[in-house]
Amino acid sequence: MPGFELFSDLERKEVNDVLDNGVLMRYGFDGMRKGHWKAKELEAELSKTFSTNHVQLVSSGTAAVSVALASAGVGAGDEVIMPTFTFVASFEAIMMLGAIPILVDIDDTLTLDPKAVEAAITPKTKAVMIVQMCGSMGHMDALRTICNNHKLIFVEDACQAIGGSYKGKLLGSIADVGCFSFDFVKTITCGEGGAVITNNKDYYLNADHYSDHGHDHIGNDRGAESHPFLGYNFRISELNAAVGLAQARRLPEFIALQKQNYTILRNALEVLPEVQFRTVPDGGEESYAFLNFFLPDLETSRNVSKAFKENGIDVCWNYFDNNWHYIREWHHLKEAKSLYPISPEIKAALTTLKTKDFSQSDYFIGRNISCLIKLSWTADDVKLRASKMVECIKKMR
């Protein structure tokens, strides 16, 4: 998945431009820059790539989710529906705003089950956030209809799925507001970074101000800028943006490599009767960052995962026992372990997670194996890997 596998002179040139002029901050210092504005250039590049009107770079994918929600008006006491299968950043970003994460089941897309979303809506629901986990998407039309019918904000976290698409639109650009992560292990990386994209001008201006202490960025004298509202510091640096700029221009190259390697593995596994691939909705195309498949039951998945490791097949996971990506092991969330007091509303909502039935999610996550796709593999590497995976699964019969 990570673009850092293929760093080149393109990234080095962009970084050296920043070091040569010495301005590492994305705002101000106009006279010193020698015309270099890497964050602005990366925002323009992403706007072109995603055919979206507005892009705001931020310091991380987690920051992108918080900024996106805040920019759309989500805050204290609001409920945000999110999936049981994601990264811990999803609920962290919601709770940072004083909002309440409402976790619901996934389906065989490994993303939000629209029926579970509909059942979870209350008068306090403000937004629905789909997380396009492991390179693919959920039932986007159904989720959009639910949000429209209930007048909810539709948020798309495409941090793990950049380059995937649905009905001709790139993931991240479909909902009211989209989020990306460019950390060290994403398809394209800034080292650390993220982005909020939207066609809503108000959301964009809010994100632009909120991510930089409320600065309005009017004029060219930073000290004279006003502050329309409170904000925080989620700025990206020019060094991070420089790396990301080169990587963003290489996105088609990276997606092509992912697809090539993914296809070799999938073609080898699809002949096995016990292997069932995740559902990709009609009109969708994965980013090929991961190959996801289901085995008959949890025990088989655990045994196959163990066999993979013993046979040198790395970066494959069964998330059922994973501490970072599935609710089952999020004990710090369910027990509301915080350094500072949490509101009674949030604490009460989190307490319900201890006993809530997520057997549908358990069914899909327990049977799933998710294999990351590397860019640096040779064709021979992938073919050998594929043959080993097939043999490991056959031995479990």
Short mmCIF file of C-alpha atoms in Angstrom, two decimals:
data_model
loop_
_atom_site.label_atom_id
_atom_site.label_comp_id
_atom_site.label_asym_id
_atom_site.label_seq_id
_atom_site.Cartn_x
_atom_site.Cartn_y
_atom_site.Cartn_z
CA MET A 1 0.00 0.00 0.00
CA PRO A 2 2.55 2.69 0.90
CA GLY A 3 4.03 5.01 -1.70
CA PHE A 4 7.16 5.31 0.41
CA GLU A 5 8.30 2.06 -1.22
CA LEU A 6 8.95 3.97 -4.42
CA PHE A 7 10.47 7.31 -3.40
CA SER A 8 12.31 8.86 -6.34
CA ASP A 9 14.04 12.00 -7.54
CA LEU A 10 10.58 13.53 -7.99
CA GLU A 11 10.02 13.62 -4.23
CA ARG A 12 13.60 14.74 -3.59
CA LYS A 13 13.23 17.68 -5.99
CA GLU A 14 10.09 18.95 -4.26
CA VAL A 15 11.65 18.63 -0.79
CA ASN A 16 14.84 20.36 -1.93
CA ASP A 17 12.79 23.28 -3.26
CA VAL A 18 11.50 23.82 0.29
CA LEU A 19 14.90 23.42 1.92
CA ASP A 20 16.49 25.80 -0.60
CA ASN A 21 14.11 28.64 0.29
CA GLY A 22 14.00 27.71 3.97
CA VAL A 23 10.25 28.28 4.49
CA LEU A 24 8.75 25.22 6.12
CA MET A 25 5.43 26.86 7.09
CA ARG A 26 2.61 26.82 4.57
CA TYR A 27 1.42 30.36 5.36
CA GLY A 28 3.26 33.70 5.19
CA PHE A 29 6.91 34.53 4.49
CA ASP A 30 5.98 35.40 0.92
CA GLY A 31 9.20 37.20 0.13
CA MET A 32 11.43 34.28 1.05
CA ARG A 33 9.63 31.58 -0.89
CA LYS A 34 10.98 32.12 -4.39
CA GLY A 35 7.53 31.25 -5.69
CA HIS A 36 7.29 27.87 -3.95
CA TRP A 37 3.96 27.07 -2.27
CA LYS A 38 3.88 23.28 -1.94
CA ALA A 39 0.69 22.99 0.14
CA LYS A 40 -1.21 25.18 -2.32
CA GLU A 41 0.16 23.18 -5.24
CA LEU A 42 -0.86 19.90 -3.63
CA GLU A 43 -4.35 21.23 -2.94
CA ALA A 44 -4.65 22.20 -6.61
CA GLU A 45 -3.37 18.79 -7.71
CA LEU A 46 -5.90 16.99 -5.51
CA SER A 47 -8.70 19.27 -6.68
CA LYS A 48 -7.90 18.30 -10.27
CA THR A 49 -7.55 14.59 -9.45
CA PHE A 50 -10.88 14.38 -7.61
CA SER A 51 -12.77 16.90 -9.77
CA THR A 52 -13.76 18.69 -6.59
CA ASN A 53 -14.02 22.42 -6.04
CA HIS A 54 -12.23 22.70 -2.73
CA VAL A 55 -9.35 20.98 -0.91
CA GLN A 56 -7.96 21.81 2.52
CA LEU A 57 -4.74 20.10 3.58
CA VAL A 58 -4.34 19.26 7.26
CA SER A 59 -1.82 17.51 9.49
CA SER A 60 -3.27 13.98 9.45
CA GLY A 61 -6.19 11.82 8.43
CA THR A 62 -7.51 12.03 11.99
CA ALA A 63 -7.39 15.81 11.76
CA ALA A 64 -9.19 15.60 8.41
CA VAL A 65 -12.14 13.78 10.00
CA SER A 66 -12.37 16.21 12.93
CA VAL A 67 -12.03 19.25 10.67
CA ALA A 68 -14.60 17.88 8.21
CA LEU A 69 -17.14 17.25 10.97
CA ALA A 70 -16.52 20.59 12.67
CA SER A 71 -16.76 22.42 9.35
CA ALA A 72 -20.18 20.89 8.77
CA GLY A 73 -21.35 21.98 12.23
CA VAL A 74 -21.03 18.71 14.16
CA GLY A 75 -20.30 19.25 17.85
CA ALA A 76 -21.27 18.69 21.46
CA GLY A 77 -24.05 16.16 21.94
CA ASP A 78 -24.47 15.36 18.23
CA GLU A 79 -24.48 11.71 17.25
CA VAL A 80 -22.30 10.49 14.38
CA ILE A 81 -23.00 7.03 13.01
CA MET A 82 -19.83 5.09 12.17
CA PRO A 83 -18.87 1.44 11.51
CA THR A 84 -17.59 -1.18 13.94
CA PHE A 85 -14.71 -1.88 11.54
CA THR A 86 -12.43 1.11 11.05
CA PHE A 87 -9.38 2.62 12.73
CA VAL A 88 -9.51 4.06 16.25
CA ALA A 89 -9.04 7.52 14.72
CA SER A 90 -12.68 7.49 13.64
CA PHE A 91 -14.13 7.63 17.14
CA GLU A 92 -11.23 9.75 18.42
CA ALA A 93 -12.01 12.44 15.84
CA ILE A 94 -15.70 12.42 16.72
CA MET A 95 -15.14 12.56 20.47
CA MET A 96 -12.62 15.38 20.17
CA LEU A 97 -15.53 17.61 19.11
CA GLY A 98 -17.69 16.52 22.04
CA ALA A 99 -19.85 14.52 19.66
CA ILE A 100 -21.02 10.96 20.30
CA PRO A 101 -19.85 8.01 18.19
CA ILE A 102 -22.69 5.60 17.42
CA LEU A 103 -21.25 2.33 16.20
CA VAL A 104 -23.28 0.09 13.90
CA ASP A 105 -22.77 -3.18 12.05
CA ILE A 106 -20.98 -3.71 8.78
CA ASP A 107 -22.09 -6.01 5.95
CA ASP A 108 -20.18 -8.06 3.37
CA THR A 109 -18.75 -4.89 1.81
CA LEU A 110 -16.81 -4.54 5.11
CA THR A 111 -18.38 -1.08 5.45
CA LEU A 112 -21.61 0.34 6.88
CA ASP A 113 -24.74 -1.77 6.55
CA PRO A 114 -27.45 0.68 5.37
CA LYS A 115 -30.13 -1.18 7.38
CA ALA A 116 -28.07 -0.82 10.54
CA VAL A 117 -27.58 2.88 9.81
CA GLU A 118 -31.32 3.45 9.35
CA ALA A 119 -32.08 1.66 12.62
CA ALA A 120 -29.55 3.76 14.56
CA ILE A 121 -30.92 7.20 13.61
CA THR A 122 -32.33 9.26 16.47
CA PRO A 123 -33.29 12.93 16.84
CA LYS A 124 -29.68 13.58 17.91
CA THR A 125 -28.12 12.09 14.76
CA LYS A 126 -26.22 14.75 12.82
CA ALA A 127 -24.00 12.79 10.43
CA VAL A 128 -23.30 9.40 8.92
CA MET A 129 -19.65 8.58 8.30
CA ILE A 130 -18.76 5.73 6.01
CA VAL A 131 -15.19 4.46 6.24
CA GLN A 132 -14.01 2.95 2.94
CA MET A 133 -11.87 0.33 4.65
CA CYS A 134 -9.21 -1.71 2.88
CA GLY A 135 -9.57 -0.10 -0.53
CA SER A 136 -13.26 -0.49 -1.33
CA MET A 137 -16.66 1.07 -0.77
CA GLY A 138 -20.09 0.51 0.73
CA HIS A 139 -23.55 0.89 -0.76
CA MET A 140 -23.11 4.57 -1.52
CA ASP A 141 -26.47 5.21 -3.19
CA ALA A 142 -28.41 3.66 -0.32
CA LEU A 143 -26.43 5.61 2.27
CA ARG A 144 -26.86 8.85 0.32
CA THR A 145 -30.62 8.27 0.19
CA ILE A 146 -30.77 7.68 3.94
CA CYS A 147 -28.85 10.91 4.59
CA ASN A 148 -31.04 12.88 2.21
CA ASN A 149 -34.26 11.52 3.70
CA HIS A 150 -33.19 12.34 7.26
CA LYS A 151 -31.34 15.57 6.41
CA LEU A 152 -28.03 14.21 7.69
CA ILE A 153 -24.48 15.15 6.72
CA PHE A 154 -22.82 12.40 4.69
CA VAL A 155 -19.10 12.10 5.47
CA GLU A 156 -16.76 9.88 3.49
CA ASP A 157 -13.56 8.65 5.08
CA ALA A 158 -11.53 7.34 2.14
CA CYS A 159 -8.22 7.27 4.01
CA GLN A 160 -7.56 3.66 2.99
CA ALA A 161 -9.15 3.80 -0.45
CA ILE A 162 -7.60 6.61 -2.46
CA GLY A 163 -7.85 5.75 -6.16
CA GLY A 164 -10.97 3.59 -5.84
CA SER A 165 -14.15 4.72 -7.57
CA TYR A 166 -17.91 4.29 -7.64
CA LYS A 167 -19.96 4.92 -10.78
CA GLY A 168 -17.17 6.99 -12.28
CA LYS A 169 -16.51 9.15 -9.21
CA LEU A 170 -13.40 8.71 -7.12
CA LEU A 171 -13.94 7.63 -3.53
CA GLY A 172 -13.76 10.60 -1.19
CA SER A 173 -15.53 12.87 -3.68
CA ILE A 174 -19.00 11.32 -3.44
CA ALA A 175 -20.33 12.43 -0.04
CA ASP A 176 -20.90 15.98 1.24
CA VAL A 177 -17.35 16.05 2.50
CA GLY A 178 -14.49 13.59 2.08
CA CYS A 179 -11.38 12.81 4.10
CA PHE A 180 -7.95 11.40 3.23
CA SER A 181 -4.88 10.35 5.16
CA PHE A 182 -1.36 10.70 3.77
CA ASP A 183 0.51 9.11 6.64
CA PHE A 184 3.53 6.86 6.16
CA VAL A 185 1.56 3.75 5.25
CA LYS A 186 -0.98 5.08 2.78
CA THR A 187 -0.98 4.63 -1.01
CA ILE A 188 0.41 8.15 -1.33
CA THR A 189 2.24 9.63 1.63
CA CYS A 190 3.31 12.99 2.99
CA GLY A 191 4.96 11.26 5.96
CA GLU A 192 2.14 12.80 7.99
CA GLY A 193 -0.77 14.64 6.44
CA GLY A 194 -4.38 14.58 5.39
CA ALA A 195 -6.97 16.39 3.33
CA VAL A 196 -10.60 17.50 3.44
CA ILE A 197 -12.34 17.76 0.06
CA THR A 198 -15.77 19.18 -0.71
CA ASN A 199 -17.88 21.03 -3.25
CA ASN A 200 -19.57 22.99 -0.45
CA LYS A 201 -17.94 26.42 -0.26
CA ASP A 202 -19.09 27.07 3.31
CA TYR A 203 -17.62 23.78 4.53
CA TYR A 204 -14.36 24.61 2.77
CA LEU A 205 -14.05 28.11 4.23
CA ASN A 206 -14.83 26.72 7.66
CA ALA A 207 -12.14 24.06 7.22
CA ASP A 208 -9.63 26.63 5.96
CA HIS A 209 -10.15 28.85 8.99
CA TYR A 210 -10.69 26.16 11.64
CA SER A 211 -7.49 24.27 10.79
CA ASP A 212 -5.35 27.39 11.36
CA HIS A 213 -6.46 28.95 14.66
CA GLY A 214 -9.47 30.59 12.98
CA HIS A 215 -7.37 32.74 10.62
CA ASP A 216 -9.45 34.05 7.70
CA HIS A 217 -6.41 34.11 5.32
CA ILE A 218 -7.54 37.35 3.71
CA GLY A 219 -4.73 39.55 2.36
CA ASN A 220 -1.00 38.88 2.55
CA ASP A 221 -0.26 40.11 6.08
CA ARG A 222 -0.76 37.17 8.43
CA GLY A 223 -0.58 39.41 11.49
CA ALA A 224 -3.48 41.50 10.23
CA GLU A 225 -5.83 38.60 9.56
CA SER A 226 -9.04 38.42 11.57
CA HIS A 227 -10.55 35.41 13.32
CA PRO A 228 -14.22 34.86 12.43
CA PHE A 229 -14.44 31.99 14.94
CA LEU A 230 -12.37 29.76 17.20
CA GLY A 231 -9.96 27.34 15.58
CA TYR A 232 -7.09 25.00 16.30
CA ASN A 233 -3.79 24.07 14.70
CA PHE A 234 -4.10 21.28 12.16
CA ARG A 235 -1.69 22.77 9.61
CA ILE A 236 0.47 20.68 7.30
CA SER A 237 4.09 21.75 6.80
CA GLU A 238 5.62 22.59 3.43
CA LEU A 239 8.04 19.67 3.78
CA ASN A 240 5.20 17.19 4.21
CA ALA A 241 3.24 18.78 1.39
CA ALA A 242 6.28 18.66 -0.90
CA VAL A 243 6.55 14.88 -0.52
CA GLY A 244 2.81 14.55 -1.06
CA LEU A 245 2.85 16.71 -4.18
CA ALA A 246 5.25 14.37 -5.96
CA GLN A 247 3.36 11.32 -4.70
CA ALA A 248 -0.03 12.66 -5.80
CA ARG A 249 1.28 13.09 -9.33
CA ARG A 250 2.33 9.42 -9.22
CA LEU A 251 -1.06 8.13 -8.03
CA PRO A 252 -1.96 6.52 -11.41
CA GLU A 253 1.40 4.71 -11.39
CA PHE A 254 0.80 3.39 -7.88
CA ILE A 255 -2.78 2.29 -8.56
CA ALA A 256 -1.66 0.41 -11.70
CA LEU A 257 0.96 -1.48 -9.68
CA GLN A 258 -1.53 -2.28 -6.93
CA LYS A 259 -4.02 -3.58 -9.50
CA GLN A 260 -1.37 -5.72 -11.20
CA ASN A 261 -0.30 -7.37 -7.94
CA TYR A 262 -3.85 -7.68 -6.64
CA THR A 263 -4.99 -9.39 -9.84
CA ILE A 264 -2.29 -12.06 -9.68
CA LEU A 265 -3.27 -12.94 -6.12
CA ARG A 266 -7.00 -12.88 -6.79
CA ASN A 267 -6.73 -15.05 -9.90
CA ALA A 268 -4.84 -17.65 -7.87
CA LEU A 269 -7.32 -17.68 -4.97
CA GLU A 270 -10.60 -17.53 -6.86
CA VAL A 271 -10.36 -21.19 -7.89
CA LEU A 272 -10.61 -22.25 -4.23
CA PRO A 273 -14.22 -23.10 -3.29
CA GLU A 274 -13.77 -21.99 0.33
CA VAL A 275 -12.71 -18.47 -0.69
CA GLN A 276 -15.39 -15.80 -1.08
CA PHE A 277 -14.32 -12.25 -1.96
CA ARG A 278 -15.78 -9.16 -0.33
CA THR A 279 -18.76 -7.61 -2.07
CA VAL A 280 -17.98 -4.60 -4.24
CA PRO A 281 -21.23 -2.76 -5.14
CA ASP A 282 -22.19 -2.61 -8.83
CA GLY A 283 -20.38 0.27 -10.47
CA GLY A 284 -17.54 0.18 -7.96
CA GLU A 285 -13.86 -0.43 -8.54
CA GLU A 286 -11.50 -1.04 -5.65
CA SER A 287 -8.26 0.87 -5.20
CA TYR A 288 -6.52 -2.53 -5.03
CA ALA A 289 -4.71 -1.49 -1.85
CA PHE A 290 -5.87 -4.72 -0.17
CA LEU A 291 -7.16 -8.12 -1.21
CA ASN A 292 -10.04 -9.10 1.10
CA PHE A 293 -11.67 -12.50 1.21
CA PHE A 294 -13.83 -14.61 3.52
CA LEU A 295 -13.16 -18.15 4.66
CA PRO A 296 -15.85 -20.52 6.06
CA ASP A 297 -15.48 -19.63 9.75
CA LEU A 298 -13.39 -17.86 12.40
CA GLU A 299 -11.35 -20.94 13.28
CA THR A 300 -10.32 -21.47 9.66
CA SER A 301 -9.39 -17.80 9.27
CA ARG A 302 -7.27 -17.87 12.41
CA ASN A 303 -5.52 -21.07 11.29
CA VAL A 304 -4.88 -19.74 7.79
CA SER A 305 -3.54 -16.46 9.20
CA LYS A 306 -1.13 -18.43 11.39
CA ALA A 307 -0.06 -20.58 8.44
CA PHE A 308 0.55 -17.47 6.34
CA LYS A 309 2.92 -16.09 8.96
CA GLU A 310 4.73 -19.39 9.36
CA ASN A 311 5.29 -19.53 5.60
CA GLY A 312 6.64 -15.98 5.25
CA ILE A 313 3.45 -14.40 3.93
CA ASP A 314 3.43 -11.04 5.69
CA VAL A 315 0.93 -8.14 5.92
CA CYS A 316 -2.19 -10.34 6.06
CA TRP A 317 -4.61 -9.91 8.94
CA ASN A 318 -7.69 -11.39 10.48
CA TYR A 319 -9.05 -8.33 12.32
CA PHE A 320 -11.19 -10.22 14.84
CA ASP A 321 -8.41 -10.09 17.44
CA ASN A 322 -6.87 -6.83 16.21
CA ASN A 323 -6.47 -4.03 18.79
CA TRP A 324 -6.64 -1.11 16.35
CA HIS A 325 -9.32 -1.82 13.78
CA TYR A 326 -12.28 -3.67 15.27
CA ILE A 327 -14.60 -2.89 18.16
CA ARG A 328 -14.08 -6.22 19.92
CA GLU A 329 -10.73 -5.10 21.39
CA TRP A 330 -11.49 -1.40 21.83
CA HIS A 331 -11.67 -1.74 25.61
CA HIS A 332 -10.39 1.81 26.18
CA LEU A 333 -13.40 3.09 24.22
CA LYS A 334 -16.00 0.84 25.84
CA GLU A 335 -14.66 1.68 29.30
CA ALA A 336 -14.33 5.41 28.49
CA LYS A 337 -10.71 5.55 29.62
CA SER A 338 -9.76 9.20 29.24
CA LEU A 339 -7.12 11.53 30.67
CA TYR A 340 -9.83 14.12 31.23
CA PRO A 341 -13.51 14.02 32.20
CA ILE A 342 -15.91 12.91 29.45
CA SER A 343 -19.44 14.28 29.31
CA PRO A 344 -22.13 12.09 30.89
CA GLU A 345 -23.84 11.79 27.48
CA ILE A 346 -20.76 10.38 25.80
CA LYS A 347 -19.93 8.12 28.74
CA ALA A 348 -23.43 6.68 28.73
CA ALA A 349 -23.26 5.98 24.99
CA LEU A 350 -19.90 4.27 25.32
CA THR A 351 -21.08 2.11 28.19
CA THR A 352 -23.74 0.55 25.95
CA LEU A 353 -21.01 -0.78 23.67
CA LYS A 354 -20.02 -3.32 26.33
CA THR A 355 -23.23 -5.28 25.86
CA LYS A 356 -24.42 -4.27 22.38
CA ASP A 357 -24.89 -7.13 19.92
CA PHE A 358 -22.47 -6.88 16.98
CA SER A 359 -22.80 -10.51 15.94
CA GLN A 360 -23.31 -9.51 12.29
CA SER A 361 -20.00 -7.66 12.29
CA ASP A 362 -18.35 -10.57 14.12
CA TYR A 363 -19.57 -12.90 11.38
CA PHE A 364 -17.89 -10.92 8.61
CA ILE A 365 -14.74 -9.84 10.44
CA GLY A 366 -14.19 -13.27 11.95
CA ARG A 367 -14.16 -14.90 8.51
CA ASN A 368 -12.21 -12.15 6.75
CA ILE A 369 -8.54 -12.10 5.82
CA SER A 370 -7.20 -8.79 4.56
CA CYS A 371 -3.93 -8.76 2.64
CA LEU A 372 -2.12 -5.53 1.97
CA ILE A 373 -0.78 -5.05 -1.56
CA LYS A 374 2.79 -3.79 -1.81
CA LEU A 375 4.12 -1.69 -4.66
CA SER A 376 7.67 -3.03 -4.52
CA TRP A 377 6.87 -6.68 -5.26
CA THR A 378 8.20 -8.12 -8.51
CA ALA A 379 5.92 -10.32 -10.63
CA ASP A 380 7.87 -13.36 -9.44
CA ASP A 381 7.43 -12.25 -5.81
CA VAL A 382 3.67 -12.07 -6.24
CA LYS A 383 3.39 -15.40 -8.07
CA LEU A 384 5.38 -17.17 -5.35
CA ARG A 385 3.26 -15.49 -2.71
CA ALA A 386 0.07 -16.55 -4.48
CA SER A 387 1.15 -20.20 -4.68
CA LYS A 388 2.04 -20.24 -0.97
CA MET A 389 -1.31 -18.71 -0.03
CA VAL A 390 -3.18 -21.31 -2.05
CA GLU A 391 -1.27 -24.16 -0.44
CA CYS A 392 -1.85 -22.79 3.07
CA ILE A 393 -5.61 -22.60 2.49
CA LYS A 394 -5.77 -26.07 0.91
CA LYS A 395 -4.04 -27.61 3.95
CA MET A 396 -6.85 -26.34 6.19
CA ARG A 397 -9.48 -28.44 4.42
#
